[in-house]
Tab-separated table of C-alpha atoms in Angstrom:
chain	number	residue	atom	x	y	z
A	1297	UNK	CA	54.354	-373.682	28.700
A	1298	UNK	CA	54.427	-377.221	29.586
A	1299	UNK	CA	50.573	-378.185	30.805
A	1300	UNK	CA	50.853	-381.091	33.352
A	1301	UNK	CA	47.609	-382.689	33.907
A	1302	UNK	CA	45.916	-382.736	37.395
A	1303	UNK	CA	44.279	-385.638	38.887
A	1304	UNK	CA	40.813	-384.256	40.211
A	1305	UNK	CA	37.762	-386.556	40.678
A	1306	UNK	CA	34.635	-386.160	38.118
A	1307	UNK	CA	33.162	-382.959	39.380
A	1308	UNK	CA	30.379	-381.326	37.380
A	1309	UNK	CA	31.830	-377.955	39.262
A	1310	UNK	CA	34.828	-379.227	36.884
A	1311	UNK	CA	32.828	-379.852	34.017
A	1312	UNK	CA	31.200	-376.690	33.471
A	1313	UNK	CA	34.496	-374.445	33.799
A	1314	UNK	CA	35.284	-374.641	29.632
A	1315	UNK	CA	31.432	-374.044	29.760
A	1316	UNK	CA	32.185	-370.780	31.660
A	1317	UNK	CA	34.783	-369.559	30.427
A	1318	UNK	CA	33.148	-370.081	26.526
A	1319	UNK	CA	30.138	-367.897	28.740
A	1320	UNK	CA	32.789	-364.960	29.960
A	1321	UNK	CA	34.253	-364.825	26.548
A	1322	UNK	CA	30.194	-364.819	24.235
A	1323	UNK	CA	29.424	-362.043	27.368
A	1324	UNK	CA	32.320	-359.922	26.449
A	1325	UNK	CA	32.317	-360.647	22.728
A	1326	UNK	CA	29.246	-359.460	23.712
A	1327	UNK	CA	29.362	-356.482	25.680
A	1328	UNK	CA	32.674	-355.984	23.039
A	1329	UNK	CA	30.093	-355.915	19.656
A	1330	UNK	CA	27.642	-353.499	22.013
A	1331	UNK	CA	31.004	-350.837	22.096
A	1332	UNK	CA	31.757	-351.604	18.740
A	1333	UNK	CA	28.218	-350.681	17.767
A	1334	UNK	CA	28.482	-347.578	19.880
A	1335	UNK	CA	31.798	-346.492	18.383
A	1336	UNK	CA	30.990	-347.242	15.236
A	1337	UNK	CA	27.307	-344.811	15.883
A	1338	UNK	CA	29.804	-342.475	17.864
A	1339	UNK	CA	32.172	-341.785	15.000
A	1340	UNK	CA	29.306	-341.704	12.757
A	1341	UNK	CA	27.979	-339.059	14.952
A	1342	UNK	CA	30.916	-337.447	15.011
A	1343	UNK	CA	30.989	-336.878	11.012
A	1344	UNK	CA	27.966	-336.015	11.272
A	1345	UNK	CA	28.545	-333.287	13.517
A	1346	UNK	CA	31.251	-332.280	11.221
A	1347	UNK	CA	29.215	-331.868	8.544
A	1348	UNK	CA	26.915	-329.923	10.967
A	1349	UNK	CA	29.517	-327.769	11.982
A	1350	UNK	CA	30.444	-327.225	8.572
A	1351	UNK	CA	27.005	-326.518	7.385
A	1352	UNK	CA	26.753	-323.667	11.013
A	1353	UNK	CA	30.268	-322.419	9.779
A	1354	UNK	CA	28.618	-321.426	6.192
A	1355	UNK	CA	25.525	-320.696	7.643
A	1356	UNK	CA	27.461	-318.095	9.715
A	1357	UNK	CA	29.480	-316.895	6.221
A	1358	UNK	CA	26.126	-316.463	4.461
A	1359	UNK	CA	24.731	-314.331	7.331
A	1360	UNK	CA	27.920	-311.980	7.383
A	1361	UNK	CA	26.798	-311.674	3.930
A	1362	UNK	CA	23.399	-311.176	4.090
A	1363	UNK	CA	23.829	-308.768	6.879
A	1364	UNK	CA	26.872	-307.155	4.831
A	1365	UNK	CA	24.261	-307.125	1.914
A	1366	UNK	CA	21.494	-305.182	4.075
A	1367	UNK	CA	24.047	-302.721	5.501
A	1368	UNK	CA	24.588	-301.843	1.781
A	1369	UNK	CA	20.929	-302.262	1.043
A	1370	UNK	CA	20.181	-299.710	3.803
A	1371	UNK	CA	22.794	-297.319	2.731
A	1372	UNK	CA	21.506	-297.286	-0.782
A	1373	UNK	CA	18.119	-296.764	0.200
A	1374	UNK	CA	18.075	-294.135	2.234
A	1375	UNK	CA	20.897	-292.648	-0.693
A	1376	UNK	CA	17.811	-293.492	-2.894
A	1377	UNK	CA	14.789	-291.745	-0.032
A	1378	UNK	CA	17.200	-288.385	-0.851
A	1379	UNK	CA	17.679	-288.372	-4.349
A	1380	UNK	CA	14.358	-288.873	-4.710
A	1381	UNK	CA	13.683	-285.969	-2.425
A	1382	UNK	CA	16.095	-284.087	-3.868
A	1383	UNK	CA	14.488	-284.968	-7.680
A	1384	UNK	CA	10.859	-283.987	-6.467
A	1385	UNK	CA	11.644	-281.056	-5.843
A	1386	UNK	CA	13.061	-280.483	-8.941
A	1387	UNK	CA	10.366	-282.610	-10.750
A	1388	UNK	CA	7.379	-280.836	-8.883
A	1389	UNK	CA	8.908	-277.251	-10.050
A	1390	UNK	CA	9.560	-278.445	-13.453
A	1391	UNK	CA	5.455	-279.648	-13.336
A	1392	UNK	CA	4.370	-276.817	-11.685
A	1393	UNK	CA	6.035	-274.517	-14.734
A	1394	UNK	CA	4.918	-277.158	-17.441
A	1395	UNK	CA	1.116	-276.704	-15.698
A	1396	UNK	CA	2.287	-272.702	-16.464
A	1397	UNK	CA	2.700	-273.281	-19.963
A	1398	UNK	CA	-0.286	-275.345	-19.585
A	1399	UNK	CA	-2.656	-272.765	-18.307
A	1400	UNK	CA	-0.564	-270.151	-21.133
A	1401	UNK	CA	-1.973	-272.569	-23.654
A	1402	UNK	CA	-5.044	-272.329	-22.432
A	1403	UNK	CA	-5.552	-268.922	-22.415
A	1404	UNK	CA	-3.960	-268.366	-25.705
A	1405	UNK	CA	-6.623	-270.661	-27.403
A	1406	UNK	CA	-9.078	-267.966	-25.264
A	1407	UNK	CA	-7.360	-265.000	-26.724
A	1408	UNK	CA	-6.888	-266.433	-30.108
A	1409	UNK	CA	-10.764	-267.024	-30.606
A	1410	UNK	CA	-11.467	-263.722	-29.353
A	1411	UNK	CA	-9.303	-262.481	-31.844
A	1412	UNK	CA	-11.429	-264.314	-34.799
A	1413	UNK	CA	-14.162	-262.840	-33.496
A	1414	UNK	CA	-12.810	-259.239	-33.336
A	1415	UNK	CA	-11.455	-260.157	-37.274
A	1416	UNK	CA	-15.398	-260.568	-37.866
A	1417	UNK	CA	-16.561	-257.602	-36.622
A	1418	UNK	CA	-13.770	-255.656	-38.391
A	1419	UNK	CA	-15.212	-257.684	-41.634
A	1420	UNK	CA	-18.978	-256.376	-40.878
A	1421	UNK	CA	-17.358	-252.864	-40.019
A	1422	UNK	CA	-15.908	-252.974	-43.915
A	1423	UNK	CA	-18.702	-254.280	-45.556
A	1424	UNK	CA	-20.871	-251.332	-43.027
A	1425	UNK	CA	-18.098	-248.769	-44.878
A	1426	UNK	CA	-18.326	-250.276	-47.982
A	1427	UNK	CA	-22.300	-249.657	-48.295
A	1428	UNK	CA	-22.207	-246.168	-47.022
A	1429	UNK	CA	-19.268	-245.576	-49.879
A	1430	UNK	CA	-21.913	-246.721	-52.724
A	1431	UNK	CA	-24.487	-244.741	-50.871
A	1432	UNK	CA	-21.734	-241.768	-50.657
A	1433	UNK	CA	-21.312	-242.579	-54.198
A	1434	UNK	CA	-24.800	-242.364	-55.327
A	1435	UNK	CA	-25.284	-239.505	-53.799
A	1436	UNK	CA	-22.659	-237.332	-55.553
A	1437	UNK	CA	-23.332	-238.533	-58.775
A	1438	UNK	CA	-27.051	-236.663	-58.357
A	1439	UNK	CA	-25.135	-233.917	-56.525
A	1440	UNK	CA	-22.998	-233.728	-59.908
A	1441	UNK	CA	-26.212	-233.611	-61.950
A	1442	UNK	CA	-27.996	-230.899	-59.999
A	1443	UNK	CA	-25.179	-228.598	-60.496
A	1444	UNK	CA	-25.072	-229.654	-64.404
A	1445	UNK	CA	-28.481	-228.216	-64.153
A	1446	UNK	CA	-28.003	-225.364	-62.321
A	1447	UNK	CA	-25.181	-224.236	-64.075
A	1448	UNK	CA	-22.642	-221.595	-63.387
A	1449	UNK	CA	-24.612	-221.219	-59.918
A	1450	UNK	CA	-23.956	-224.848	-59.529
A	1451	UNK	CA	-20.372	-225.064	-60.574
A	1452	UNK	CA	-18.670	-224.781	-56.675
A	1453	UNK	CA	-21.337	-227.817	-55.832
A	1454	UNK	CA	-20.293	-229.512	-58.118
A	1455	UNK	CA	-16.681	-229.104	-57.310
A	1456	UNK	CA	-17.949	-230.512	-53.608
A	1457	UNK	CA	-19.764	-233.339	-55.042
A	1458	UNK	CA	-16.510	-235.003	-57.382
A	1459	UNK	CA	-14.351	-234.853	-53.703
A	1460	UNK	CA	-17.056	-236.356	-52.373
A	1461	UNK	CA	-17.526	-238.793	-55.109
A	1462	UNK	CA	-13.584	-239.121	-55.368
A	1463	UNK	CA	-13.909	-239.422	-51.174
A	1464	UNK	CA	-16.158	-242.708	-51.844
A	1465	UNK	CA	-13.966	-244.284	-54.465
A	1466	UNK	CA	-10.946	-243.964	-52.178
A	1467	UNK	CA	-13.214	-245.408	-49.232
A	1468	UNK	CA	-14.572	-248.430	-51.348
A	1469	UNK	CA	-10.753	-249.190	-52.492
A	1470	UNK	CA	-9.727	-249.067	-48.473
A	1471	UNK	CA	-12.764	-251.728	-47.728
A	1472	UNK	CA	-12.108	-253.799	-50.022
A	1473	UNK	CA	-8.326	-253.590	-49.020
A	1474	UNK	CA	-9.263	-254.077	-45.628
A	1475	UNK	CA	-11.333	-257.296	-46.846
A	1476	UNK	CA	-8.969	-258.808	-48.473
A	1477	UNK	CA	-5.783	-258.258	-45.543
A	1478	UNK	CA	-8.692	-259.429	-42.980
A	1479	UNK	CA	-9.193	-262.782	-45.620
A	1480	UNK	CA	-5.970	-262.853	-45.088
A	1481	UNK	CA	-5.338	-262.747	-41.747
A	1482	UNK	CA	-8.617	-264.596	-40.823
A	1483	UNK	CA	-6.533	-267.479	-43.208
A	1484	UNK	CA	-4.028	-267.324	-40.742
A	1485	UNK	CA	-6.052	-266.658	-37.634
A	1486	UNK	CA	-7.755	-270.444	-38.690
A	1487	UNK	CA	-4.652	-272.194	-39.068
A	1488	UNK	CA	-3.517	-270.631	-35.835
A	1489	UNK	CA	-6.328	-271.008	-34.086
A	1490	UNK	CA	-6.592	-275.003	-34.941
A	1491	UNK	CA	-2.916	-275.661	-33.820
A	1492	UNK	CA	-3.328	-273.911	-30.592
A	1493	UNK	CA	-6.927	-275.665	-29.852
A	1494	UNK	CA	-4.593	-278.892	-30.921
A	1495	UNK	CA	-2.317	-277.168	-28.146
A	1496	UNK	CA	-4.232	-277.013	-25.579
A	1497	UNK	CA	-5.621	-280.894	-26.165
A	1498	UNK	CA	-2.759	-282.308	-25.191
A	1499	UNK	CA	-1.678	-279.675	-22.911
A	1500	UNK	CA	-5.522	-280.965	-21.066
A	1501	UNK	CA	-3.167	-285.169	-21.565
A	1502	UNK	CA	-0.263	-283.761	-20.665
A	1503	UNK	CA	-2.478	-282.207	-18.152
A	1504	UNK	CA	-3.208	-285.344	-16.764
A	1505	UNK	CA	0.279	-286.995	-17.523
A	1506	UNK	CA	1.656	-284.537	-15.360
A	1507	UNK	CA	-0.747	-285.633	-12.260
A	1508	UNK	CA	-0.325	-289.291	-12.891
A	1509	UNK	CA	4.157	-288.279	-12.807
A	1510	UNK	CA	3.138	-286.580	-9.561
A	1511	UNK	CA	1.500	-289.938	-7.994
A	1512	UNK	CA	4.453	-292.498	-9.563
A	1513	UNK	CA	7.063	-290.417	-7.639
A	1514	UNK	CA	4.998	-290.651	-4.966
A	1515	UNK	CA	4.447	-294.522	-5.181
A	1516	UNK	CA	8.689	-295.002	-5.333
A	1517	UNK	CA	9.233	-292.721	-2.804
A	1518	UNK	CA	6.881	-294.766	-0.509
A	1519	UNK	CA	8.319	-298.079	-2.354
A	1520	UNK	CA	11.401	-297.053	-1.340
A	1521	UNK	CA	10.945	-296.032	2.401
A	1522	UNK	CA	9.214	-299.420	2.562
A	1523	UNK	CA	12.339	-301.198	1.310
A	1524	UNK	CA	14.617	-299.232	3.935
A	1525	UNK	CA	11.881	-300.524	6.521
A	1526	UNK	CA	12.068	-304.207	5.046
A	1527	UNK	CA	15.525	-303.894	5.374
A	1528	UNK	CA	16.166	-302.584	8.547
A	1529	UNK	CA	13.993	-305.845	10.103
A	1530	UNK	CA	16.174	-308.269	8.094
A	1531	UNK	CA	19.202	-306.629	9.527
A	1532	UNK	CA	17.358	-306.944	13.754
A	1533	UNK	CA	16.230	-310.446	12.334
A	1534	UNK	CA	20.250	-311.441	11.204
A	1535	UNK	CA	21.703	-310.129	13.809
A	1536	UNK	CA	19.374	-312.494	16.206
A	1537	UNK	CA	19.608	-315.009	13.836
A	1538	UNK	CA	23.696	-314.571	14.318
A	1539	UNK	CA	23.077	-314.970	17.493
A	1540	UNK	CA	21.635	-318.431	17.552
A	1541	UNK	CA	24.497	-319.460	15.341
A	1542	UNK	CA	26.484	-318.815	17.764
A	1543	UNK	CA	24.854	-320.532	20.736
A	1544	UNK	CA	25.003	-323.575	17.889
A	1545	UNK	CA	28.340	-323.246	17.588
A	1546	UNK	CA	28.554	-323.074	21.637
A	1547	UNK	CA	26.267	-326.300	21.844
A	1548	UNK	CA	28.713	-328.248	19.173
A	1549	UNK	CA	31.379	-327.478	20.597
A	1550	UNK	CA	30.479	-328.840	24.016
A	1551	UNK	CA	28.835	-331.661	21.885
A	1552	UNK	CA	32.371	-332.625	20.132
A	1553	UNK	CA	34.238	-332.256	24.062
A	1554	UNK	CA	31.602	-334.799	24.710
A	1555	UNK	CA	32.527	-337.487	22.116
A	1556	UNK	CA	35.640	-337.105	22.320
A	1557	UNK	CA	36.059	-337.969	25.486
A	1558	UNK	CA	33.322	-340.561	25.167
A	1559	UNK	CA	35.381	-342.242	22.403
A	1560	UNK	CA	38.378	-342.301	24.703
A	1561	UNK	CA	36.584	-344.433	27.121
A	1562	UNK	CA	34.855	-346.415	24.854
A	1563	UNK	CA	38.429	-347.114	24.150
A	1564	UNK	CA	39.229	-348.403	27.077
A	1565	UNK	CA	36.370	-350.246	27.479
A	1566	UNK	CA	36.567	-351.803	24.367
A	1567	UNK	CA	40.093	-353.195	25.504
A	1568	UNK	CA	39.185	-354.022	28.314
A	1569	UNK	CA	37.103	-356.234	27.365
A	1570	UNK	CA	39.259	-358.011	25.150
A	1571	UNK	CA	41.713	-358.596	27.529
A	1572	UNK	CA	39.077	-360.048	29.859
A	1573	UNK	CA	38.125	-361.920	26.855
A	1574	UNK	CA	41.963	-362.786	26.194
A	1575	UNK	CA	42.117	-364.087	29.788
A	1576	UNK	CA	38.879	-366.138	29.377
A	1577	UNK	CA	40.523	-367.834	26.400
A	1578	UNK	CA	43.891	-368.575	28.395
A	1579	UNK	CA	41.420	-370.186	31.178
A	1580	UNK	CA	39.919	-372.492	28.744
A	1581	UNK	CA	43.394	-372.859	26.911
A	1582	UNK	CA	44.895	-374.144	30.163
A	1583	UNK	CA	42.040	-376.286	31.522
A	1584	UNK	CA	41.633	-378.317	28.360
A	1585	UNK	CA	45.400	-378.654	28.526
A	1586	UNK	CA	45.025	-379.649	32.060
A	1587	UNK	CA	42.838	-382.524	31.060
A	1588	UNK	CA	40.040	-380.937	33.412
A	1589	UNK	CA	37.921	-380.805	30.171
A	1590	UNK	CA	37.646	-384.538	28.599
A	1591	UNK	CA	35.145	-383.415	25.874
A	1592	UNK	CA	36.606	-380.543	24.922
A	1593	UNK	CA	40.604	-381.735	25.198
A	1594	UNK	CA	39.087	-384.983	22.425
A	1595	UNK	CA	38.298	-382.160	19.474
A	1596	UNK	CA	41.964	-381.002	20.314
A	1597	UNK	CA	42.996	-384.713	19.928
A	1598	UNK	CA	41.229	-384.775	16.098
A	1599	UNK	CA	42.574	-381.380	15.009
A	1600	UNK	CA	46.101	-382.883	16.307
A	1601	UNK	CA	45.092	-385.977	14.656
A	1602	UNK	CA	43.690	-383.806	11.294
A	1603	UNK	CA	47.045	-381.679	11.274
A	1604	UNK	CA	49.431	-384.419	10.903
A	1605	UNK	CA	48.090	-386.199	8.316
A	1606	UNK	CA	47.434	-382.832	6.416
A	1607	UNK	CA	51.610	-382.282	7.265
A	1608	UNK	CA	52.273	-386.418	6.073
A	1609	UNK	CA	50.693	-385.665	2.701
A	1610	UNK	CA	52.402	-382.456	1.910
A	1611	UNK	CA	55.471	-383.942	2.812
A	1612	UNK	CA	55.116	-387.069	0.861
A	1613	UNK	CA	53.818	-384.627	-1.904
A	1614	UNK	CA	57.001	-382.601	-1.753
A	1615	UNK	CA	59.215	-385.806	-1.774
A	1616	UNK	CA	57.272	-387.460	-4.719
A	1617	UNK	CA	58.080	-384.344	-7.245
A	1618	UNK	CA	53.710	-384.010	-7.145
A	1619	UNK	CA	54.240	-380.766	-5.481
A	1620	UNK	CA	56.222	-377.861	-5.204
A	1621	UNK	CA	57.467	-376.506	-1.592
A	1622	UNK	CA	56.728	-372.910	-3.272
A	1623	UNK	CA	53.671	-373.394	-4.748
A	1624	UNK	CA	52.559	-374.658	-1.016
A	1625	UNK	CA	54.105	-371.354	0.056
A	1626	UNK	CA	52.588	-369.331	-2.718
A	1627	UNK	CA	50.584	-366.178	-0.990
A	1628	UNK	CA	50.321	-364.470	-4.718
A	1629	UNK	CA	46.026	-364.296	-4.811
A	1630	UNK	CA	43.996	-363.825	-7.588
A	1631	UNK	CA	41.213	-362.870	-7.802
A	1632	UNK	CA	38.397	-365.274	-8.867
A	1633	UNK	CA	36.768	-362.942	-11.626
A	1634	UNK	CA	32.699	-362.507	-10.405
A	1635	UNK	CA	32.833	-364.259	-6.953
A	1636	UNK	CA	30.507	-362.680	-4.489
A	1637	UNK	CA	32.407	-362.671	-2.135
A	1638	UNK	CA	35.881	-362.345	-2.792
A	1639	UNK	CA	37.123	-365.444	-3.721
A	1640	UNK	CA	41.321	-366.191	-4.742
A	1641	UNK	CA	43.460	-368.714	-6.112
A	1642	UNK	CA	46.850	-369.760	-5.702
A	1643	UNK	CA	49.098	-372.777	-7.122
A	1644	UNK	CA	48.649	-374.112	-4.066
A	1645	UNK	CA	44.798	-374.221	-4.564
A	1646	UNK	CA	43.588	-377.171	-6.700
A	1647	UNK	CA	46.015	-379.829	-4.836
A	1648	UNK	CA	44.195	-378.666	-1.200
A	1649	UNK	CA	41.021	-379.321	-2.358
A	1650	UNK	CA	41.768	-382.716	-3.828
A	1651	UNK	CA	43.949	-384.209	-0.913
A	1652	UNK	CA	43.258	-382.179	1.852
A	1653	UNK	CA	38.983	-381.738	1.877
A	1654	UNK	CA	39.065	-385.188	2.320
A	1655	UNK	CA	40.441	-385.201	5.981
A	1656	UNK	CA	38.418	-382.051	6.416
A	1657	UNK	CA	35.207	-384.137	5.941
A	1658	UNK	CA	36.699	-386.626	8.176
A	1659	UNK	CA	37.531	-384.619	11.067
A	1660	UNK	CA	34.129	-383.070	10.617
A	1661	UNK	CA	32.211	-386.580	10.876
A	1662	UNK	CA	34.127	-387.871	14.061
A	1663	UNK	CA	31.768	-385.647	16.488
A	1664	UNK	CA	28.435	-384.337	16.020
A	1665	UNK	CA	29.097	-381.005	17.659
A	1666	UNK	CA	32.115	-380.449	14.822
A	1667	UNK	CA	30.748	-378.110	12.411
A	1668	UNK	CA	33.944	-377.993	10.307
A	1669	UNK	CA	37.312	-378.594	10.012
A	1670	UNK	CA	39.438	-376.027	7.564
A	1671	UNK	CA	43.198	-375.202	7.079
A	1672	UNK	CA	44.470	-371.445	7.093
A	1673	UNK	CA	47.072	-370.048	5.918
A	1674	UNK	CA	49.531	-367.444	8.221
A	1675	UNK	CA	47.465	-364.333	5.873
A	1676	UNK	CA	43.884	-365.624	6.532
A	1677	UNK	CA	43.538	-367.554	2.856
A	1678	UNK	CA	41.959	-370.811	2.995
A	1679	UNK	CA	42.730	-373.188	-0.143
A	1680	UNK	CA	40.362	-375.506	0.635
A	1681	UNK	CA	37.305	-375.848	3.302
A	1682	UNK	CA	34.894	-379.023	3.899
A	1683	UNK	CA	32.716	-380.110	0.811
A	1684	UNK	CA	29.568	-378.754	2.447
A	1685	UNK	CA	30.746	-375.306	2.478
A	1686	UNK	CA	33.006	-375.510	-0.772
A	1687	UNK	CA	29.832	-375.819	-3.201
A	1688	UNK	CA	30.153	-374.432	-6.982
A	1689	UNK	CA	28.867	-370.338	-6.731
A	1690	UNK	CA	25.240	-369.892	-8.484
A	1691	UNK	CA	25.888	-366.134	-8.385
A	1692	UNK	CA	22.877	-365.898	-5.791
A	1693	UNK	CA	25.255	-363.562	-2.923
A	1694	UNK	CA	23.069	-365.328	0.294
A	1695	UNK	CA	24.465	-369.139	-1.281
A	1696	UNK	CA	27.541	-368.147	-1.811
A	1697	UNK	CA	28.114	-366.568	1.093
A	1698	UNK	CA	27.066	-369.879	3.148
A	1699	UNK	CA	28.278	-372.118	1.024
A	1700	UNK	CA	30.997	-371.138	-1.073
A	1701	UNK	CA	33.878	-370.681	1.597
A	1702	UNK	CA	37.087	-372.277	-0.815
A	1703	UNK	CA	39.334	-370.230	-1.471
A	1704	UNK	CA	38.075	-367.448	1.060
A	1705	UNK	CA	40.119	-365.095	3.116
A	1706	UNK	CA	39.317	-365.022	6.908
A	1707	UNK	CA	40.745	-361.964	9.114
A	1708	UNK	CA	44.030	-362.472	10.318
A	1709	UNK	CA	44.473	-363.068	13.842
A	1710	UNK	CA	48.223	-362.272	15.693
A	1711	UNK	CA	47.786	-365.111	17.813
A	1712	UNK	CA	48.193	-367.788	14.977
A	1713	UNK	CA	52.066	-366.373	15.328
A	1714	UNK	CA	52.679	-366.797	19.275
A	1715	UNK	CA	51.543	-370.826	19.301
A	1716	UNK	CA	54.212	-371.973	16.491
A	1717	UNK	CA	55.510	-373.401	19.725
A	1718	UNK	CA	52.480	-374.723	20.967
A	1719	UNK	CA	50.998	-378.300	20.317
A	1720	UNK	CA	47.775	-376.649	20.056
A	1721	UNK	CA	45.351	-373.548	21.575
A	1722	UNK	CA	41.953	-374.000	22.052
A	1723	UNK	CA	39.425	-370.536	22.269
A	1724	UNK	CA	36.199	-369.718	21.822
A	1725	UNK	CA	34.147	-367.062	19.485
A	1726	UNK	CA	30.917	-365.317	18.605
A	1727	UNK	CA	29.898	-366.812	14.840
A	1728	UNK	CA	27.016	-364.249	13.414
A	1729	UNK	CA	24.024	-365.828	12.756
A	1730	UNK	CA	21.601	-365.347	9.586
A	1731	UNK	CA	19.527	-363.649	12.241
A	1732	UNK	CA	21.581	-361.268	13.429
A	1733	UNK	CA	22.388	-362.928	16.622
A	1734	UNK	CA	25.314	-365.322	17.509
A	1735	UNK	CA	26.522	-368.764	17.844
A	1736	UNK	CA	29.368	-369.560	20.744
A	1737	UNK	CA	32.093	-371.356	18.921
A	1738	UNK	CA	34.566	-373.101	20.316
A	1739	UNK	CA	37.917	-374.455	18.360
A	1740	UNK	CA	41.017	-375.876	18.645
A	1741	UNK	CA	43.928	-374.985	16.278
A	1742	UNK	CA	46.873	-376.775	15.116
A	1743	UNK	CA	49.914	-375.175	13.849
A	1744	UNK	CA	50.653	-376.871	10.616
A	1745	UNK	CA	54.259	-377.196	9.960
A	1746	UNK	CA	56.308	-378.448	6.535
A	1747	UNK	CA	59.450	-379.031	6.730
A	1748	UNK	CA	60.580	-376.374	9.853
A	1749	UNK	CA	58.589	-373.283	8.290
A	1750	UNK	CA	55.341	-372.255	9.651
A	1751	UNK	CA	52.154	-372.912	7.100
A	1752	UNK	CA	49.494	-371.918	9.207
A	1753	UNK	CA	46.373	-373.723	11.020
A	1754	UNK	CA	44.335	-376.795	11.377
A	1755	UNK	CA	41.092	-375.952	12.565
A	1756	UNK	CA	38.399	-378.285	14.097
A	1757	UNK	CA	35.039	-375.685	15.180
A	1758	UNK	CA	32.612	-376.851	16.691
A	1759	UNK	CA	29.565	-375.864	19.533
A	1760	UNK	CA	29.086	-377.619	22.714
A	1761	UNK	CA	25.385	-377.130	22.818
A	1762	UNK	CA	25.358	-379.736	20.296
A	1763	UNK	CA	27.595	-381.573	21.862
A	1764	UNK	CA	25.423	-385.416	22.781
């Protein structure tokens, strides 16, 4: 497109057009930055929303597991209560029989004690009989003596005395046998009594244990019933939580739909702002090309002159064999080890830094508002920069970020391809500042072409507010 220079009076309104275009670009970029920040925040919110949705889904699965486990626990507790009821009846029956046995052992102990007393009475009676037998034997002896004195008249009495004597002897023998038997019974009875008394003591302990078992069974039953009540409460609470989870999921679905809609609207707003920014830059470029902004046109002329010098030096070096054209267009960007921000080298880097950097410094020093001049290839690579921003790296990230631009990559622009047939292009953009704010920068960009092949751009950046 050819731009015809328009002759107009030196009017403040005309002179303010580039500034107004720059302000439009600045405002568009500002709003675009805000929209981009909102989009980034929206993206983060959607990611967090997705994570929250996954968490809620996991929670729902956990709730289902809790509900199933609670139902299973309730069934188990009901079965446990039923089994405990059956077991209680059987155990209580067994305990009753044990109690009866304990009472029987106690009664037996009392009976054995009575038997021992009866044995003592038998022994006493045997002693009494033995004494009677001894007395009878003495009387029989006396009767025999008297019968002998009586002679014939006492023979019958003597026979009776002999019988009495024999009876007394038999009685003594019987009582002796009774005593021996009673002694043997006493030994056996003593052992039995000892065992029964020990059994009676253990029976009392068993009675206490039976009581404790009954109390423990009662406590276990109470605990199982309490567990059943707690499971019922858990089941009700789980149902309530599940209802809340469903509500949260509904809210999340609504949020997701709204978020998707907002993202679409933000994307459209951002696209329109970019279009408006491009229109403002096109107006700014047209105004400069029309000769309505003399100061900006002068910057463009400096950029044109710098680009011509850069092209001339390259052509001269190629013709002299000092530079290989393949090295000029080398796009094998080799990372520089340890560089931060990342920096790269190509076969063209050293030559550009030695021969183009003086041109960049000279153009930058032409006007106070010019901040830099730089060359970039079509991939955004900066083989060199002005001396002030091509300092040796120190390892301090802050220092290297501000002063080590040579070898860096800048953002590639599609506009570089479309301006290959133009003499130059003028545009504005926002440059971030250290304090988080932005400078409104203007640029004059001139295509660099070598032997009919587009290498990249010669760019002059300046700030209108520094113009004197």
